[in-house]
């Protein structure tokens, strides 16, 4: 599935050659891991791995996280790499779009993930040491798995999202959630004419992105009333105590069993909230539930959480949607800093990371708003068109088109 459509192609004046270059991934690597896990982990053998470079127009490196999930497919990995192409371009970063997927359970214990990630790094060693692909955490992976990759390459800039002690960037771990919360605050003012303290919010996913988004939003005074994860969810109209919820998840591995009324993922999208933030998996807002959404604002913390059909339904309903390539770009903006600092050896304070994310995201948000109102198109189309324009300029500059 291509993110660009005819309308955007026409709008940005994209020629056939450029369209051809962006319509398929530059490179797809598929392999199987030879070292397998003991049967007790319940992971079938062989474990398939995909590494996709969608477009290296602004790279190498191609940048994008490693997803570990039993459901992830090659098609989805291509779509996620494509999303990274436009996200990096929109943020003006000199990175191409990439993504990797390890087809294994996202809930595996860290010692099992380590075996798989070590095998992964061994197989694509050249891609990592050459700087062709620079991974980061995504669904199912965390700084610990990035540390495993650094342990294999011994090159600081070969991977971002590492623990701080081995050259990670202070603030990178919470960067995506910080960015989602910043964008949410801005969008609530811009589109709902309210402050965060006056709105209710529902969040799907309480991993890296979801939990940090909730943390920053609740610190800013927002009332988060519904949160779900893969195993369960909770609802509290007075506002969920995020610090208590984090303690529960740290202890039990999931929201399931948390005090108060439980809530399913299906109910989350139908609940009475002003803002919904999907921060888990793709395709969760679909034609099946889009019509029942009551929120007026959706902020895409996850990558590709909304299907094309759902997007049309939401637009018709007048729901404003801030797209993934803008809303969740705080992570890659911070990763760019980590990558640069890995090369130079300089250090950064957490506050500087936050300031860079805020400035970058809000500047781009402003550009997207202007473009959207000038062309009378949705924020998603405007963000994609702006990113496509930047890609066109880059490809022209390289003599590719
Ligand atoms: P994570 O593994 O840390 O957390 C994922 C969360 O989603 C967990 O709470 C999990 O229980 C929940 N979840 C998984 N499957 C689910 C399902 N079927 N239904 C409901 N909940 C489910 O992952 P993450 O890093 O927080 O990534 C979440 C999303 O944000 C992904 O779409 C990812 O691509 C996107 N994203 C992540 C980053 C980053 O820096 N980590 C950056 C940009 C975008």
mmCIF file of N, CA and C and ligand atoms in Angstrom, residues 67 87 99 137-140 172 176 204-209 229-230 265 279-281 301-303 328, ligand 1:
data_model
loop_
_atom_site.group_PDB
_atom_site.id
_atom_site.type_symbol
_atom_site.label_atom_id
_atom_site.label_comp_id
_atom_site.label_asym_id
_atom_site.label_seq_id
_atom_site.Cartn_x
_atom_site.Cartn_y
_atom_site.Cartn_z
ATOM 1 N N UNK A 67 10.829 -3.938 15.093
ATOM 2 C CA UNK A 67 9.587 -4.408 15.685
ATOM 3 C C UNK A 67 9.697 -5.893 15.987
ATOM 4 N N UNK A 87 8.442 10.498 7.365
ATOM 5 C CA UNK A 87 8.646 11.123 8.687
ATOM 6 C C UNK A 87 9.997 11.834 8.731
ATOM 7 N N UNK A 99 13.067 -0.050 8.275
ATOM 8 C CA UNK A 99 12.365 -0.742 9.371
ATOM 9 C C UNK A 99 12.834 -2.183 9.399
ATOM 10 N N UNK A 137 14.522 1.373 19.024
ATOM 11 C CA UNK A 137 13.433 0.530 19.532
ATOM 12 C C UNK A 137 12.122 0.796 18.799
ATOM 13 N N UNK A 138 11.307 -0.220 18.693
ATOM 14 C CA UNK A 138 9.929 -0.085 18.223
ATOM 15 C C UNK A 138 9.133 -1.077 19.061
ATOM 16 N N UNK A 139 7.893 -1.293 18.679
ATOM 17 C CA UNK A 139 7.050 -2.212 19.427
ATOM 18 C C UNK A 139 7.788 -3.526 19.712
ATOM 19 N N UNK A 140 7.839 -3.919 20.968
ATOM 20 C CA UNK A 140 8.455 -5.189 21.360
ATOM 21 C C UNK A 140 9.945 -5.112 21.609
ATOM 22 N N UNK A 172 16.086 10.236 25.285
ATOM 23 C CA UNK A 172 15.660 9.480 24.102
ATOM 24 C C UNK A 172 14.587 8.462 24.449
ATOM 25 N N UNK A 176 9.598 9.930 22.265
ATOM 26 C CA UNK A 176 8.385 9.829 21.436
ATOM 27 C C UNK A 176 7.169 10.274 22.245
ATOM 28 N N UNK A 204 -4.524 4.153 23.889
ATOM 29 C CA UNK A 204 -4.344 2.701 23.684
ATOM 30 C C UNK A 204 -2.858 2.397 23.663
ATOM 31 N N UNK A 205 -2.426 1.474 24.519
ATOM 32 C CA UNK A 205 -1.003 1.116 24.596
ATOM 33 C C UNK A 205 -0.370 1.779 25.801
ATOM 34 N N UNK A 206 0.337 0.984 26.592
ATOM 35 C CA UNK A 206 0.994 1.556 27.775
ATOM 36 C C UNK A 206 2.425 1.029 27.843
ATOM 37 N N UNK A 207 3.048 0.960 26.639
ATOM 38 C CA UNK A 207 4.468 0.586 26.588
ATOM 39 C C UNK A 207 5.287 1.854 26.591
ATOM 40 N N UNK A 208 6.351 1.888 25.796
ATOM 41 C CA UNK A 208 7.203 3.079 25.780
ATOM 42 C C UNK A 208 6.389 4.327 25.429
ATOM 43 N N UNK A 209 5.766 4.322 24.260
ATOM 44 C CA UNK A 209 5.100 5.539 23.790
ATOM 45 C C UNK A 209 3.886 5.887 24.666
ATOM 46 N N UNK A 229 -4.037 -1.953 27.229
ATOM 47 C CA UNK A 229 -2.865 -2.570 26.602
ATOM 48 C C UNK A 229 -3.298 -3.909 26.012
ATOM 49 N N UNK A 230 -2.337 -4.752 25.666
ATOM 50 C CA UNK A 230 -2.688 -5.993 24.961
ATOM 51 C C UNK A 230 -3.553 -6.925 25.821
ATOM 52 N N UNK A 265 -10.181 -3.069 24.554
ATOM 53 C CA UNK A 265 -9.683 -2.196 23.488
ATOM 54 C C UNK A 265 -10.824 -1.699 22.598
ATOM 55 N N UNK A 279 -1.566 4.305 20.697
ATOM 56 C CA UNK A 279 -0.106 4.229 20.886
ATOM 57 C C UNK A 279 0.319 2.770 21.033
ATOM 58 N N UNK A 280 -0.286 1.896 20.196
ATOM 59 C CA UNK A 280 0.057 0.473 20.283
ATOM 60 C C UNK A 280 0.399 -0.061 18.882
ATOM 61 N N UNK A 281 -0.587 -0.663 18.230
ATOM 62 C CA UNK A 281 -0.312 -1.318 16.949
ATOM 63 C C UNK A 281 -1.010 -0.598 15.783
ATOM 64 N N UNK A 301 -0.138 8.348 18.031
ATOM 65 C CA UNK A 301 1.117 8.005 18.715
ATOM 66 C C UNK A 301 1.752 6.789 18.063
ATOM 67 N N UNK A 302 0.920 5.817 17.681
ATOM 68 C CA UNK A 302 1.400 4.606 16.994
ATOM 69 C C UNK A 302 1.655 4.934 15.525
ATOM 70 N N UNK A 303 2.360 4.058 14.843
ATOM 71 C CA UNK A 303 2.514 4.183 13.394
ATOM 72 C C UNK A 303 1.335 3.510 12.708
ATOM 73 N N UNK A 328 4.304 11.391 16.180
ATOM 74 C CA UNK A 328 5.232 10.527 16.931
ATOM 75 C C UNK A 328 6.690 10.672 16.477
HETATM 76 P P1 LIG B 1 6.012 -1.168 23.262
HETATM 77 O O1 LIG B 1 6.300 -2.556 22.900
HETATM 78 O O2 LIG B 1 6.886 -0.474 24.255
HETATM 79 O O3 LIG B 1 4.517 -1.047 23.798
HETATM 80 C C1 LIG B 1 3.431 -1.481 23.045
HETATM 81 C C2 LIG B 1 2.160 -1.335 23.861
HETATM 82 O O4 LIG B 1 1.064 -1.707 23.030
HETATM 83 C C3 LIG B 1 2.104 -2.246 25.080
HETATM 84 O O5 LIG B 1 1.409 -1.618 26.134
HETATM 85 C C4 LIG B 1 1.293 -3.439 24.566
HETATM 86 O O6 LIG B 1 0.629 -4.146 25.599
HETATM 87 C C5 LIG B 1 0.313 -2.730 23.655
HETATM 88 N N1 LIG B 1 -0.227 -3.632 22.624
HETATM 89 C C6 LIG B 1 0.454 -4.505 21.850
HETATM 90 N N2 LIG B 1 -0.390 -5.183 21.073
HETATM 91 C C7 LIG B 1 -1.635 -4.714 21.352
HETATM 92 C C8 LIG B 1 -2.934 -5.028 20.899
HETATM 93 N N3 LIG B 1 -3.125 -5.999 19.996
HETATM 94 N N4 LIG B 1 -3.974 -4.340 21.403
HETATM 95 C C9 LIG B 1 -3.788 -3.381 22.335
HETATM 96 N N5 LIG B 1 -2.594 -3.046 22.825
HETATM 97 C C10 LIG B 1 -1.528 -3.713 22.340
HETATM 98 O O7 LIG B 1 5.977 -0.357 21.871
HETATM 99 P P2 LIG B 1 6.188 1.205 21.645
HETATM 100 O O8 LIG B 1 7.633 1.447 21.380
HETATM 101 O O9 LIG B 1 5.476 1.947 22.719
HETATM 102 O O10 LIG B 1 5.446 1.402 20.252
HETATM 103 C C11 LIG B 1 4.040 1.632 20.189
HETATM 104 C C12 LIG B 1 3.693 2.240 18.837
HETATM 105 O O11 LIG B 1 4.382 3.492 18.682
HETATM 106 C C13 LIG B 1 4.094 1.416 17.621
HETATM 107 O O12 LIG B 1 3.133 1.616 16.611
HETATM 108 C C14 LIG B 1 5.403 2.018 17.194
HETATM 109 O O13 LIG B 1 5.676 1.791 15.829
HETATM 110 C C15 LIG B 1 5.141 3.476 17.476
HETATM 111 N N6 LIG B 1 6.353 4.289 17.643
HETATM 112 C C16 LIG B 1 7.297 3.984 18.566
HETATM 113 C C17 LIG B 1 8.411 4.793 18.729
HETATM 114 C C18 LIG B 1 9.445 4.553 19.800
HETATM 115 O O14 LIG B 1 10.342 5.404 19.960
HETATM 116 N N7 LIG B 1 9.379 3.492 20.564
HETATM 117 C C19 LIG B 1 8.587 5.888 17.871
HETATM 118 C C20 LIG B 1 7.599 6.187 16.925
HETATM 119 C C21 LIG B 1 6.493 5.375 16.829
#
